[in-house]
JSON list of C-alpha atoms in Angstrom, two decimals:
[
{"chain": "A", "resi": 1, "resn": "UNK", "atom": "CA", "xyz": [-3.33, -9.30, -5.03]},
{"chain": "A", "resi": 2, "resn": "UNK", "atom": "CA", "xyz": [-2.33, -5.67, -4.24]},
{"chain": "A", "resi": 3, "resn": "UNK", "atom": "CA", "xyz": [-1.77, -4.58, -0.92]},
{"chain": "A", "resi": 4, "resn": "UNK", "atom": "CA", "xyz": [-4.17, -3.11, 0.83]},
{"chain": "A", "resi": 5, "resn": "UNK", "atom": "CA", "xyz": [-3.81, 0.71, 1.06]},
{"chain": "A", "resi": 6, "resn": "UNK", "atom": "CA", "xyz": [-5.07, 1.11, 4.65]},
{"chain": "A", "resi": 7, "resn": "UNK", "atom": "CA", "xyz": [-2.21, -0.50, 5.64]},
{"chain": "A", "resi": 8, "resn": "UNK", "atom": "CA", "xyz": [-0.29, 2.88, 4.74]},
{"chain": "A", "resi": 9, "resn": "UNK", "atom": "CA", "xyz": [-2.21, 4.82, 7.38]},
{"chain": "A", "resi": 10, "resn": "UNK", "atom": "CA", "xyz": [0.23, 3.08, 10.17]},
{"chain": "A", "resi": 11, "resn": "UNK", "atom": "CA", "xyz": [3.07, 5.29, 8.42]},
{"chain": "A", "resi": 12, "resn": "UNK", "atom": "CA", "xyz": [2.26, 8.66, 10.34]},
{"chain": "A", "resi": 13, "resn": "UNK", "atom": "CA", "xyz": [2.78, 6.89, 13.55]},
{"chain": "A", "resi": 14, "resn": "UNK", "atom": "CA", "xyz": [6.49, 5.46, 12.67]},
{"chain": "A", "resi": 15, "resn": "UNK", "atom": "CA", "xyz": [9.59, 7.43, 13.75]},
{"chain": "A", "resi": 16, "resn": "UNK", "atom": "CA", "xyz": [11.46, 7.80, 10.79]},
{"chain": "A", "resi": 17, "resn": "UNK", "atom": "CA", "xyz": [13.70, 5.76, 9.03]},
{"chain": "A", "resi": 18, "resn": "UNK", "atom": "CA", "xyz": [14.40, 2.92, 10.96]},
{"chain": "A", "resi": 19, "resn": "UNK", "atom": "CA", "xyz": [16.41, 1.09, 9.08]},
{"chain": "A", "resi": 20, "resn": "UNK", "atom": "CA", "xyz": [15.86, -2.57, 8.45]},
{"chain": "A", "resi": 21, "resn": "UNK", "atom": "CA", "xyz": [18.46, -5.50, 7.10]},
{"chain": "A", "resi": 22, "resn": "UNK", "atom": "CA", "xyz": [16.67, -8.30, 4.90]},
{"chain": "A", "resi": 23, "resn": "UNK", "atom": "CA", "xyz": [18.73, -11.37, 4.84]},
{"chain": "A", "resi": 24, "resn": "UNK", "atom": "CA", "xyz": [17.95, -13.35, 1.52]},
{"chain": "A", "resi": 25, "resn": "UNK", "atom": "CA", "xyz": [19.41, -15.83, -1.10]},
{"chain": "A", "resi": 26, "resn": "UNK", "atom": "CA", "xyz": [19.80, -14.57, -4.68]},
{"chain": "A", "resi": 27, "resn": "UNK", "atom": "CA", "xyz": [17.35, -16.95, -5.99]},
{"chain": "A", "resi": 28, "resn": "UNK", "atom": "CA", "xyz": [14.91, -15.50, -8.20]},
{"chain": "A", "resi": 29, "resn": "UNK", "atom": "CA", "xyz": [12.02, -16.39, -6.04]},
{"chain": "A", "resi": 30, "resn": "UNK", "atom": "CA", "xyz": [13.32, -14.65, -3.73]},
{"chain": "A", "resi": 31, "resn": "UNK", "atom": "CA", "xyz": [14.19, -11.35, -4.93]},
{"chain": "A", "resi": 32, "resn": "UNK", "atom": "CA", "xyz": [10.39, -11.62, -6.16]},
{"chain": "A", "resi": 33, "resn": "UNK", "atom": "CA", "xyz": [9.15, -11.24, -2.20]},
{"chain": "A", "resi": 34, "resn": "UNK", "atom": "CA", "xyz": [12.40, -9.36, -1.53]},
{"chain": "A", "resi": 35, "resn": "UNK", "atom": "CA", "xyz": [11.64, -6.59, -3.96]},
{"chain": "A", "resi": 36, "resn": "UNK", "atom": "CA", "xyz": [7.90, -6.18, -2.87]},
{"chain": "A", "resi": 37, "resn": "UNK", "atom": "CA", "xyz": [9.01, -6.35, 0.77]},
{"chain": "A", "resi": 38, "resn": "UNK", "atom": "CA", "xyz": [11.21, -4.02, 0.60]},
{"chain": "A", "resi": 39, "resn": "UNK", "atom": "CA", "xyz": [8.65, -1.17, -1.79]},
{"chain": "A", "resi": 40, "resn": "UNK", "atom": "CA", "xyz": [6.47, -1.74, 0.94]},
{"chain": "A", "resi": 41, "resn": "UNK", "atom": "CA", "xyz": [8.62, -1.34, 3.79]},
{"chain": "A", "resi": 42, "resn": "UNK", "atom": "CA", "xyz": [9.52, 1.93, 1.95]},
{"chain": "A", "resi": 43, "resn": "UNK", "atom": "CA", "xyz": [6.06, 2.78, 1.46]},
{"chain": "A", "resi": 44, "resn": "UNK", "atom": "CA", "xyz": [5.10, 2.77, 5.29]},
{"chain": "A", "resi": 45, "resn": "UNK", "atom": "CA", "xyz": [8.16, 5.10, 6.37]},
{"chain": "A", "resi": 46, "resn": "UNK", "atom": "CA", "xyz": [10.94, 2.55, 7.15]},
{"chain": "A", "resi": 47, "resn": "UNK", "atom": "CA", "xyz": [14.52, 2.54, 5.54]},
{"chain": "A", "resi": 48, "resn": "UNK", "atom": "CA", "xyz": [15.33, -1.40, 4.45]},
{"chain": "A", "resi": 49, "resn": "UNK", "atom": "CA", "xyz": [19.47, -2.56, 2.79]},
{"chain": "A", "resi": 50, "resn": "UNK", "atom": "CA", "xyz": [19.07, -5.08, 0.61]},
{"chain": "A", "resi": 51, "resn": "UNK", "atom": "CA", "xyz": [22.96, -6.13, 0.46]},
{"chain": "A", "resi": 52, "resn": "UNK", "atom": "CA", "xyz": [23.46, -6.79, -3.48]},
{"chain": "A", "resi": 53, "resn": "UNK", "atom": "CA", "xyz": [26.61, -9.56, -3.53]},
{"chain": "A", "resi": 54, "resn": "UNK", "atom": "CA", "xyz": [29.00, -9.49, -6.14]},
{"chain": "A", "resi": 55, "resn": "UNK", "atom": "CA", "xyz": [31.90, -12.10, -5.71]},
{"chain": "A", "resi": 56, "resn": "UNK", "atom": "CA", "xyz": [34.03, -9.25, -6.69]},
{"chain": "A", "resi": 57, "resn": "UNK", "atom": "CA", "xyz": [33.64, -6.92, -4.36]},
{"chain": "A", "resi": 58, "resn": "UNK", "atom": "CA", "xyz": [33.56, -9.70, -1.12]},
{"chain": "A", "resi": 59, "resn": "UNK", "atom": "CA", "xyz": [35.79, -8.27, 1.22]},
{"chain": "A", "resi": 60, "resn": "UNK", "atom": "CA", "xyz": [34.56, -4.41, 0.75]},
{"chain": "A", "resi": 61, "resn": "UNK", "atom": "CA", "xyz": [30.46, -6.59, 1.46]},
{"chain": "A", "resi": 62, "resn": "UNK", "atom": "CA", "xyz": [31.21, -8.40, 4.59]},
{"chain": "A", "resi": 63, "resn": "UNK", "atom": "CA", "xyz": [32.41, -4.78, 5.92]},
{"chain": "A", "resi": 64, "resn": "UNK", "atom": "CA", "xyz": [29.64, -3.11, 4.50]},
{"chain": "A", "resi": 65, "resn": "UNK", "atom": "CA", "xyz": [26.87, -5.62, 5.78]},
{"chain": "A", "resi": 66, "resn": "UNK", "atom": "CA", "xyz": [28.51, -5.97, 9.29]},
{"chain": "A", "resi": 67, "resn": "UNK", "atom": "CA", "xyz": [28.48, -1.98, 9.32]},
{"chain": "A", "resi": 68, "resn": "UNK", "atom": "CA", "xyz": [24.61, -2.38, 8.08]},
{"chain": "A", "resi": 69, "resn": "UNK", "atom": "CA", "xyz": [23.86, -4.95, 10.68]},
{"chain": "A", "resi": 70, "resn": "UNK", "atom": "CA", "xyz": [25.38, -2.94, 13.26]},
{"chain": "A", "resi": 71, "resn": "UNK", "atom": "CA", "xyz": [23.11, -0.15, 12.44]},
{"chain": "A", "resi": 72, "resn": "UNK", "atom": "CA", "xyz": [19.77, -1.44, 11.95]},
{"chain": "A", "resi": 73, "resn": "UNK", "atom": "CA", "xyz": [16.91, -1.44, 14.13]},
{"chain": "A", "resi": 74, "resn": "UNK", "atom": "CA", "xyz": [15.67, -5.03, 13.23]},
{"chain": "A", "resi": 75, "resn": "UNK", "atom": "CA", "xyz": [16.38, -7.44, 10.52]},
{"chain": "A", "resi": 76, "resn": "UNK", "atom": "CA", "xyz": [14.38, -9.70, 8.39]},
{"chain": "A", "resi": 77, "resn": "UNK", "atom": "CA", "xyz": [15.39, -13.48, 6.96]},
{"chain": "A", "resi": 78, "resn": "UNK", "atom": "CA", "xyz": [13.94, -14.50, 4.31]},
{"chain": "A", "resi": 79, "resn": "UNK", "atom": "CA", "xyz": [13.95, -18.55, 5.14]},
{"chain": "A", "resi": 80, "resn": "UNK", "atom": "CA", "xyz": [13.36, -20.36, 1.98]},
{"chain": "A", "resi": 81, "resn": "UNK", "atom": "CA", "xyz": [13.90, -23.62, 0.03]},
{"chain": "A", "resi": 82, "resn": "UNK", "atom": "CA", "xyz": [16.65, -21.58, -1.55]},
{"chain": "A", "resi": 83, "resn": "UNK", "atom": "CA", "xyz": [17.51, -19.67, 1.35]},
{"chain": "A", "resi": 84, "resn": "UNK", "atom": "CA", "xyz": [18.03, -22.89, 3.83]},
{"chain": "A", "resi": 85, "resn": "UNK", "atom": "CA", "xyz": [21.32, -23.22, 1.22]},
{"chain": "A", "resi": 86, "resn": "UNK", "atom": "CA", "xyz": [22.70, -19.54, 1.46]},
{"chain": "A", "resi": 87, "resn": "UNK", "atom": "CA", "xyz": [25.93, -19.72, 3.15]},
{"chain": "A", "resi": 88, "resn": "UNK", "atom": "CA", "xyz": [25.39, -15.40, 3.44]},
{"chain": "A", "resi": 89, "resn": "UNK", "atom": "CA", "xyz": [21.98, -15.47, 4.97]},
{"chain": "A", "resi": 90, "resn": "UNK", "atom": "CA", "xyz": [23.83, -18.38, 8.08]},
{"chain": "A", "resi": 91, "resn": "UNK", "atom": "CA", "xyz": [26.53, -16.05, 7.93]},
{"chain": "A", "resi": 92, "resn": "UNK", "atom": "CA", "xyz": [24.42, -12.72, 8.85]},
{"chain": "A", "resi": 93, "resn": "UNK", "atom": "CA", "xyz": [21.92, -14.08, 10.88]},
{"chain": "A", "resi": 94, "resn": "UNK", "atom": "CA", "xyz": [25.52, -15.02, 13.09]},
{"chain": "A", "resi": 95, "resn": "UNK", "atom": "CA", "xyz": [26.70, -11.49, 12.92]},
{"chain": "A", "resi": 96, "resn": "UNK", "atom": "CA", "xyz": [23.20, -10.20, 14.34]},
{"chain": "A", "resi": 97, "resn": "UNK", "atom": "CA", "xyz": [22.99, -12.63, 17.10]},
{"chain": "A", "resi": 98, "resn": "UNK", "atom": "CA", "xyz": [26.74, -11.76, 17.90]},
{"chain": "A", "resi": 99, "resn": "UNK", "atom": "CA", "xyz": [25.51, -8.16, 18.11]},
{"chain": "A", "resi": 100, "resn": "UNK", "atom": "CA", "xyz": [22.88, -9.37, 20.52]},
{"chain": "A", "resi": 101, "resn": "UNK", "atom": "CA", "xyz": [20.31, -8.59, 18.23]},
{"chain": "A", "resi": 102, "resn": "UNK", "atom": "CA", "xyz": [18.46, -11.62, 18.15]},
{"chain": "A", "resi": 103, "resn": "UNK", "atom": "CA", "xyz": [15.64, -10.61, 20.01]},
{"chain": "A", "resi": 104, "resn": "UNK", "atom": "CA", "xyz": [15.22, -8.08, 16.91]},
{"chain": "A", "resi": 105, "resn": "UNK", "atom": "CA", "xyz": [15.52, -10.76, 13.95]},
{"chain": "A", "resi": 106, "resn": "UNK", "atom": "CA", "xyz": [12.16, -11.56, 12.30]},
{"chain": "A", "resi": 107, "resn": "UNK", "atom": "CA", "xyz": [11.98, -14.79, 10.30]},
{"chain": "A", "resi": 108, "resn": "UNK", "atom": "CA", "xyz": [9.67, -15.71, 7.40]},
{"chain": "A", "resi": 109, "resn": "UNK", "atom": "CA", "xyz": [9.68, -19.31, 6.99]},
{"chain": "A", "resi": 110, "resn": "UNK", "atom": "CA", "xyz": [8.62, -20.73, 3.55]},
{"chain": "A", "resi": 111, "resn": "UNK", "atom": "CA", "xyz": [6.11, -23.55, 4.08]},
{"chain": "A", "resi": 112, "resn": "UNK", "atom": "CA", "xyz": [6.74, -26.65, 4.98]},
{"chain": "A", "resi": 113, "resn": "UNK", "atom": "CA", "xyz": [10.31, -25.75, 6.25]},
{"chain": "A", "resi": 114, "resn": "UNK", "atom": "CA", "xyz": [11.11, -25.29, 10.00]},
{"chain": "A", "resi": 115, "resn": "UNK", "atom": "CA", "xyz": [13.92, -22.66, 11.03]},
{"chain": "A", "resi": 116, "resn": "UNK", "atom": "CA", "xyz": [16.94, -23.70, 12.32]},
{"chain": "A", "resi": 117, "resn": "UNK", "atom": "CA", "xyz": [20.11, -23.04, 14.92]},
{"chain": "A", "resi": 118, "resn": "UNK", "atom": "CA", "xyz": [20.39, -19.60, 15.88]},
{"chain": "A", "resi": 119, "resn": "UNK", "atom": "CA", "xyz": [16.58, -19.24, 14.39]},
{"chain": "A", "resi": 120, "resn": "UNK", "atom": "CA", "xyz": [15.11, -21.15, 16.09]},
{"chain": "A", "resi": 121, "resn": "UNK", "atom": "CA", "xyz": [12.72, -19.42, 19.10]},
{"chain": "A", "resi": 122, "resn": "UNK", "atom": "CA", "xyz": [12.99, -16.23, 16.86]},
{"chain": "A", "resi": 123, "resn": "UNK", "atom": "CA", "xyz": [9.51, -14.64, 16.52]},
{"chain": "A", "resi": 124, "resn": "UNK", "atom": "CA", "xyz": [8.49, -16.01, 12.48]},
{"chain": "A", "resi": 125, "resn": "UNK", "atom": "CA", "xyz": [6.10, -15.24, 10.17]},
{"chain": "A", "resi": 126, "resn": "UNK", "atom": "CA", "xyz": [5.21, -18.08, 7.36]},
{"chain": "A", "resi": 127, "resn": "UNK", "atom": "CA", "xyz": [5.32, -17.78, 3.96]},
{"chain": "A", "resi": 128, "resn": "UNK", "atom": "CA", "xyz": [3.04, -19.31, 0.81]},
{"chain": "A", "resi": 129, "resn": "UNK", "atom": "CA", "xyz": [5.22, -18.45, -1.94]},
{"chain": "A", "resi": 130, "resn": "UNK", "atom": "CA", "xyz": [1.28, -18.46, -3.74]},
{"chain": "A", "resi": 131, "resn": "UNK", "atom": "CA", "xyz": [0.40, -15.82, -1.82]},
{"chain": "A", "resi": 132, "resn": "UNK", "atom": "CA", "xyz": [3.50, -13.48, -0.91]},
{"chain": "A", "resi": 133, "resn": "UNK", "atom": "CA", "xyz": [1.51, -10.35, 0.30]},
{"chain": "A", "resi": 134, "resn": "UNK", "atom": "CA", "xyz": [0.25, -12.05, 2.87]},
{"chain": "A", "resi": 135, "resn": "UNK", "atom": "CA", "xyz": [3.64, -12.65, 4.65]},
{"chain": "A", "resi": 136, "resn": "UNK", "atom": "CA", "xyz": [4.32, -8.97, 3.48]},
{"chain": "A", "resi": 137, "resn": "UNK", "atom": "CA", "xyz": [1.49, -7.18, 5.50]},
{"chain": "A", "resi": 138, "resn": "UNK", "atom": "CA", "xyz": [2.22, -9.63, 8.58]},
{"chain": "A", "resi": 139, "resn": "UNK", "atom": "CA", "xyz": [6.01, -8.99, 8.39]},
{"chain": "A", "resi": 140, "resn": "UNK", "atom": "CA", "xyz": [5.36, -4.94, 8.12]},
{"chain": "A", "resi": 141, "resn": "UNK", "atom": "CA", "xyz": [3.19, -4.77, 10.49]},
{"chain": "A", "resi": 142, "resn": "UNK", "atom": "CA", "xyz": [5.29, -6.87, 13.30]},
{"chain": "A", "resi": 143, "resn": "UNK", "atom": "CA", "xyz": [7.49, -4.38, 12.52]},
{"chain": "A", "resi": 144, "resn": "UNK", "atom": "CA", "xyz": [5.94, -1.49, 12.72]},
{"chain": "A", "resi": 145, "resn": "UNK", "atom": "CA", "xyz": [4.58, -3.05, 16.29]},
{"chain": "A", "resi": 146, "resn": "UNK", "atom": "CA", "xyz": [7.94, -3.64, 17.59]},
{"chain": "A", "resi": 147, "resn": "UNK", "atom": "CA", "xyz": [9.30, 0.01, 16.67]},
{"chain": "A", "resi": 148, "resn": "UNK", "atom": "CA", "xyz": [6.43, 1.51, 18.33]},
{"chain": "A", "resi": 149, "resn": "UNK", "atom": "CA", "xyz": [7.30, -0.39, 21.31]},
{"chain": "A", "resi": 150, "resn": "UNK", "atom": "CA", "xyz": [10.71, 0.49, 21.33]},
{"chain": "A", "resi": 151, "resn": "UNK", "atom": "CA", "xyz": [9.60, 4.02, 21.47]},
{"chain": "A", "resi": 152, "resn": "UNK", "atom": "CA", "xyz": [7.78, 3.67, 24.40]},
{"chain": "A", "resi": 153, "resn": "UNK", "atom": "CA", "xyz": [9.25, 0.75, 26.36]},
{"chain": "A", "resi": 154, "resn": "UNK", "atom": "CA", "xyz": [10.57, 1.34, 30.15]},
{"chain": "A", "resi": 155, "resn": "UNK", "atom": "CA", "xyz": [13.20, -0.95, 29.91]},
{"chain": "A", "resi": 156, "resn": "UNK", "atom": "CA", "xyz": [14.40, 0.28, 26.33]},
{"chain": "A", "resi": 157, "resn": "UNK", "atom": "CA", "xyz": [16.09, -2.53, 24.51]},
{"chain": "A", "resi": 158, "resn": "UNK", "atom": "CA", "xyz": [19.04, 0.03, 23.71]},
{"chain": "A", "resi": 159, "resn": "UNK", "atom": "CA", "xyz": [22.07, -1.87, 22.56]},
{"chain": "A", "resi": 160, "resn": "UNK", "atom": "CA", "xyz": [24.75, 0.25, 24.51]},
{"chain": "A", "resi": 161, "resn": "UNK", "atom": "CA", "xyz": [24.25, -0.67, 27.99]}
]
């Protein structure tokens, strides 16, 4: 099913681009949700990194991504069957809750799985792999609800003090 468009409207009322991690495996499935996540993220006014891992370039990534986590607003993990064995997604979700960002980590959790260690208490959203947009709209729009609290919050969750 397409999204629906009136979902767009909440757009005029974002600042703009807030940028957003997404933590994922490389699992087909995933880049599926990934993919439409992150067109629709786009679509409502946000700015979402996708890190693209290449064994290759490893060292240059983990500099990259820590420089990415550092500097977005909130992240997204995509919890999956496949993501539950991604070594990278453990590995970032650690470098945001070093940052003290964990208050600003949303989780989608496949069905039937339950998120784990530094996950765990994290606000989540589930997902039916049979119905992706679903978990899309929900995601997007916790988002866009936490950013507009942000901008009008008295005791500003500003990382530098």
């Amino acid at each position: 099913g397409k999204i629906p468009s009136d979902y767009l409207v909440i757009s005029n009322a974002l600042p703009q681009n807030k940028k957003i991690f997404i933590s994922h495996s490389n699992s087909k499935r995933d880049k599926i949700i990934v993919t439409k996540l992150n067109n629709f993220l786009i679509k409502i006014g946000f700015d979402p990194y996708i890190a693209e891992r290449n064994p290759q370039l490893d060292q240059h990534l983990w500099e990259k991504i820590r420089k990415e986590i550092v500097e977005c607003e909130n992240a997204i993990v995509l919890y999956s069957k496949d993501g539950i064995k991604s070594g990278d997604i453990r590995e970032e979700v650690g470098i945001a809750v070093g940052l003290n960002k964990k208050d600003k980590i949303l989780v989608i959790v496949e069905d039937g799985l339950s998120p784990l260690g530094s996950m765990l208490g994290q606000e989540y959203i589930k997902l039916n792999f049979k119905n992706m947009d679903d978990a899309i709209v929900s995601a997007s729009n916790y988002i866009v609800r936490i950013s507009r609290d942000l901008g009008n919050d008295s005791k500003n969750h500003n990382l530098d003090n």
